[in-house]
Coordinates of C-alpha atoms in Angstrom, one line a residue:
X1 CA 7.6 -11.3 -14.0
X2 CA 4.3 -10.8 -15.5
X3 CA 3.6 -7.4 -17.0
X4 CA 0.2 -7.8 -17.9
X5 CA -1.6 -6.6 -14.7
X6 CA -3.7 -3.1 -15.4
X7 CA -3.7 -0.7 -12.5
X8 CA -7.6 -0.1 -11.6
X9 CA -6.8 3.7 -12.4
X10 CA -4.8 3.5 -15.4
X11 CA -1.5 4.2 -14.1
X12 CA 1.8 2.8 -15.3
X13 CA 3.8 0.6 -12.8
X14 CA 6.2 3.1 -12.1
X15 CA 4.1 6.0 -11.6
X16 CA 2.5 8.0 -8.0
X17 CA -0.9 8.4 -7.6
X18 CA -1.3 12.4 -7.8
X19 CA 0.3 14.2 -5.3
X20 CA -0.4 17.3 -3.4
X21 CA 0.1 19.4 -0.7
X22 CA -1.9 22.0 0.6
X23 CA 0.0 24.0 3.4
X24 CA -1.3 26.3 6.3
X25 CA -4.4 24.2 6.4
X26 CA -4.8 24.8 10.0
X27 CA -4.8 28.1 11.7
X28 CA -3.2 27.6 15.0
X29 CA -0.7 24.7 14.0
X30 CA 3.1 25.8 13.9
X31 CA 2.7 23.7 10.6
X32 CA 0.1 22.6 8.9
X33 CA -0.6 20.4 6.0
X34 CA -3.2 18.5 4.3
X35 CA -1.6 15.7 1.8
X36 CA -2.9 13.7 -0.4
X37 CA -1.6 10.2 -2.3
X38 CA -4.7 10.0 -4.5
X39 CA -7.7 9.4 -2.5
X40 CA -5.6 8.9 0.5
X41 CA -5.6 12.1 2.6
X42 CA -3.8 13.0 6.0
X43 CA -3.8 16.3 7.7
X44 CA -0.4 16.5 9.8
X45 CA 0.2 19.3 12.1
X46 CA 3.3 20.2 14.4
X47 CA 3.5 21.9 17.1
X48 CA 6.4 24.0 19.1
X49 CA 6.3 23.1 22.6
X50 CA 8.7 24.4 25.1
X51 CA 9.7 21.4 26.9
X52 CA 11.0 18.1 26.3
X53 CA 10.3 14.4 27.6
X54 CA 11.4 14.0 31.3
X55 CA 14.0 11.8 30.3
X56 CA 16.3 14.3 28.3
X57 CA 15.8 17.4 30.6
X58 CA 18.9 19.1 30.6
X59 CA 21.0 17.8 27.6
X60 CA 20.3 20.5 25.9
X61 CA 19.0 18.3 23.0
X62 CA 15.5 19.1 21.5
X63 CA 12.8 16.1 20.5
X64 CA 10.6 15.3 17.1
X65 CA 7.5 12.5 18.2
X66 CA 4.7 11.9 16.2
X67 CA 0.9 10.9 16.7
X68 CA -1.1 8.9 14.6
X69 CA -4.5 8.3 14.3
X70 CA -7.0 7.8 11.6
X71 CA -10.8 8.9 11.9
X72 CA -13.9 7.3 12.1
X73 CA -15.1 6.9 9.0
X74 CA -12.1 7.4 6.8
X75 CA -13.0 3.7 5.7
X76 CA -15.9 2.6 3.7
X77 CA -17.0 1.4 7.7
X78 CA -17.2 3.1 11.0
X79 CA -14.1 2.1 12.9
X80 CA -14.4 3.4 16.7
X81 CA -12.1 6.0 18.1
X82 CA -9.6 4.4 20.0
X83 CA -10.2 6.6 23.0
X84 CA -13.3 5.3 23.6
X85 CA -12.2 1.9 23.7
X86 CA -9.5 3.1 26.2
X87 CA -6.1 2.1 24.3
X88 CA -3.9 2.9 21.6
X89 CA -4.1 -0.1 19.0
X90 CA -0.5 -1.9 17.9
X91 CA -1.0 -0.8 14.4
X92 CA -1.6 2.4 15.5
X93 CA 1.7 2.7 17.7
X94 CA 3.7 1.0 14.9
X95 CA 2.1 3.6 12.9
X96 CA 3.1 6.7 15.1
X97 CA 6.4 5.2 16.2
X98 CA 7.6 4.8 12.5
X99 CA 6.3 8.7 11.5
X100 CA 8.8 10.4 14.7
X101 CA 11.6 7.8 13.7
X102 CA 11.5 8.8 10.2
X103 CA 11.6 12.6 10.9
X104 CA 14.5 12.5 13.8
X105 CA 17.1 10.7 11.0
X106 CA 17.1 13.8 9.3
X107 CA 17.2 15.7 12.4
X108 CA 20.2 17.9 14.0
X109 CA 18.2 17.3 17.8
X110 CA 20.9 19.6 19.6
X111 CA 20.4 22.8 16.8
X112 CA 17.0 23.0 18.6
X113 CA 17.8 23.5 22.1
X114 CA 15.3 21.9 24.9
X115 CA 11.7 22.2 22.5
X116 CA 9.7 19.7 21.3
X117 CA 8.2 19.5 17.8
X118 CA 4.9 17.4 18.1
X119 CA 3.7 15.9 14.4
X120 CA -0.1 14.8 14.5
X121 CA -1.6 13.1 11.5
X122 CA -4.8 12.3 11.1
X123 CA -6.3 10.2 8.2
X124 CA -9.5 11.8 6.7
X125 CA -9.7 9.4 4.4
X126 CA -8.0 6.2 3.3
X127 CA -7.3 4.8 -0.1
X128 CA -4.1 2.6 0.8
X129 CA -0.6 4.3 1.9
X130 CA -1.4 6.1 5.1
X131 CA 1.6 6.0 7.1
X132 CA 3.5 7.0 3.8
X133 CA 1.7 9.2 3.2
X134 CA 1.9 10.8 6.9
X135 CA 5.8 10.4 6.9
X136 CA 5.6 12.7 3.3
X137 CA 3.4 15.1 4.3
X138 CA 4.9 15.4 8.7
X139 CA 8.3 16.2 6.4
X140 CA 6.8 19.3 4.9
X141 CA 4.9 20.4 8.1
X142 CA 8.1 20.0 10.2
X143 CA 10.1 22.3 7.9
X144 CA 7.3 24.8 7.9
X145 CA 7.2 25.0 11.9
X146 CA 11.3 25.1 12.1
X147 CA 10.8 28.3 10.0
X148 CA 8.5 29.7 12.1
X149 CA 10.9 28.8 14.7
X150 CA 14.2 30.6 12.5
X151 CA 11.9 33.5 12.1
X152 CA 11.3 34.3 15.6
X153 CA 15.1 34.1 16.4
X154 CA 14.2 31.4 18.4
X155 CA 16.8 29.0 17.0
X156 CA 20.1 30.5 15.1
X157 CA 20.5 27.4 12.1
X158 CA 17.7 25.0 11.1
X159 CA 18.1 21.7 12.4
X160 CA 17.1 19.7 9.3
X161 CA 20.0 17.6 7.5
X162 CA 17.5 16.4 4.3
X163 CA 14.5 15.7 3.8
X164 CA 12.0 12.6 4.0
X165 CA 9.7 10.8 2.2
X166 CA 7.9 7.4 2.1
X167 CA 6.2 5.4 -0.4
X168 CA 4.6 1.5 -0.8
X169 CA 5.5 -1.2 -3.6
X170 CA 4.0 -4.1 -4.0
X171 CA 4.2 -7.2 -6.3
X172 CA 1.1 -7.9 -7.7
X173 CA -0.2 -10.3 -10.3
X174 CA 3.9 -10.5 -10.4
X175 CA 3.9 -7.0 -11.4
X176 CA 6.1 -4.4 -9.5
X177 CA 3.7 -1.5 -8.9
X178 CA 4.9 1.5 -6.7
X179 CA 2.5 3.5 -4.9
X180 CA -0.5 0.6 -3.8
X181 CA -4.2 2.1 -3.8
X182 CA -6.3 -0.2 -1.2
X183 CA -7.4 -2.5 -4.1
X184 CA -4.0 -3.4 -5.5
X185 CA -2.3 -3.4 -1.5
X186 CA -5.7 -5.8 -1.1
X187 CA -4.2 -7.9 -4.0
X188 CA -0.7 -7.9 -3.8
X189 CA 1.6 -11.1 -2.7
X190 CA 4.1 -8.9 -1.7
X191 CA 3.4 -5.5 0.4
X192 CA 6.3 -3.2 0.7
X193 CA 7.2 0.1 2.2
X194 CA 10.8 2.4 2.0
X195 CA 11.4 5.3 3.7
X196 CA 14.0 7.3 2.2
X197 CA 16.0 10.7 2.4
X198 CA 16.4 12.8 -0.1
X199 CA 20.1 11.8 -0.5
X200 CA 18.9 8.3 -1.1
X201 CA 19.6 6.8 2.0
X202 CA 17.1 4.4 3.5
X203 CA 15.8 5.1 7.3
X204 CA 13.1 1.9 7.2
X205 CA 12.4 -0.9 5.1
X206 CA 9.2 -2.8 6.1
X207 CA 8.4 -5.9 3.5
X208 CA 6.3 -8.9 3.8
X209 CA 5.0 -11.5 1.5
X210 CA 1.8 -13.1 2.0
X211 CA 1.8 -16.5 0.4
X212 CA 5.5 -17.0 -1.4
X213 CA 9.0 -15.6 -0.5
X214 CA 10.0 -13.3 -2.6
X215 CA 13.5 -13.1 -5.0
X216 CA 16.3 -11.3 -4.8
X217 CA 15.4 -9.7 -8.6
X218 CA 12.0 -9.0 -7.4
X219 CA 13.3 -7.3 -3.9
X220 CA 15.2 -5.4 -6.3
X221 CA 12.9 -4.5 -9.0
X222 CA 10.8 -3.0 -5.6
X223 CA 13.8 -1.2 -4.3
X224 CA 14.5 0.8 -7.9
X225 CA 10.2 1.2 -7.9
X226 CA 11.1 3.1 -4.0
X227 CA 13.5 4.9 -4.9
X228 CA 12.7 6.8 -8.0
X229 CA 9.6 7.6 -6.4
X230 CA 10.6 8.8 -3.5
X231 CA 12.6 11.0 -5.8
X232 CA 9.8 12.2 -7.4
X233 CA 8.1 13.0 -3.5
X234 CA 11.0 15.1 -2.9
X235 CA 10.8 17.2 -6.0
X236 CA 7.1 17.6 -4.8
X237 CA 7.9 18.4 -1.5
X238 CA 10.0 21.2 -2.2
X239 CA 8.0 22.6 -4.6
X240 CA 5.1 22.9 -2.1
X241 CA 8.1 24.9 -0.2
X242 CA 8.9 26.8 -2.8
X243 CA 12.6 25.3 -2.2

């Protein structure tokens, strides 16, 4: 594999785009964070609601789901709200469906009783890595509103196992990079993204190539890229929580 492809902001191949988290961003929100992967920023809020879907009324069991949607002009074009075209796009339900699946594996759903935690993110702006960076940054708001919720007395043990995080590879140029901006996900043969807990287990691994199948040692090379960053996002993580 080639090693001669320079990252457009200087980075090494095995290193995030700078990280942060800004809690309490909102007012209102149970939990409330603003992260950012570089020039990629999501605001992701939960929310305690006091009622669960219709279909698991009266198991007892409680319920993480997440929105996602990303704003008008968080692109370099306008893209219309999808409400006023009347529908939810695929991406968009891929999107939001990945973000509550990612948060329930690391989920006790009975420690919670009948209450739903709501996750909305919302990309202000995009620079590459959205959904990861939604899955990273619903993580921190969810622990943040199941405090609130341990606080109150309203629950008597928190319901989180781990914690989550997310983050792309991609091979481009041949190079394994972790942590795509737009211009090198634009570029790369081979777009990748992990979601891991912070034991190191994997919850979803989406992959594609665009033009060639990929090998074995280069699916692997992109696996060791995941998983010491999602390392690294889990350090971060807790030390936004002061954990």
């Amino acid at each position: 594999m080639s090693s001669g492809f320079n990252r457009p902001d200087g980075r090494q191949a095995s290193r995030l785009r700078p990280v942060t988290f800004e809690r309490r961003f909102t007012r209102y929100a149970e939990g409330s964070v603003l992260v950012s992967f570089g020039d990629t920023r999501v605001l992701c809020n939960a929310s305690v609601e006091e009622n669960v879907p219709s279909f698991m009324r009266g198991e007892g069991r409680g319920w993480v789901t997440a929105e996602y949607s990303m704003l008008p002009r968080a692109t370099q074009t306008r893209s219309p709200r999808e409400a006023t075209r009347g529908k939810v796009g695929g991406r968009t339900h891929e999107i939001q469906r990945l973000i509550g699946r990612s948060l329930r594996a690391v989920v006790d759903l009975a420690a919670f009783g009948e209450r739903t935690i709501q996750i909305d993110c919302d990309v202000l702006q995009a620079d590459g890595g959205t959904r990861t960076a939604s899955i990273t940054g619903a993580y921190v708001a969810l622990v943040d509103a199941v405090s609130g919720l341990l606080d109150r007395g309203l629950i008597a043990r928190s319901p989180l196992r781990e914690g989550v995080a997310a983050v792309s590879v991609g091979l481009v140029e041949g190079q394994p990079l972790l942590d795509l901006n737009y211009e090198e996900d634009f570029r790369a043969a081979v777009d990748m993204n992990f979601v891991i807990t912070s034991s190191g287990r994997f919850v979803e691994v989406q992959g594609t190539a665009e033009e060639h199948p990929f090998t074995l040692q280069e699916l692997d090379a992109l696996r060791d890229l995941a998983l010491g960053g999602c390392r690294e996002l889990d350090r971060l993580q807790r030390q936004a929580l002061g954990l």
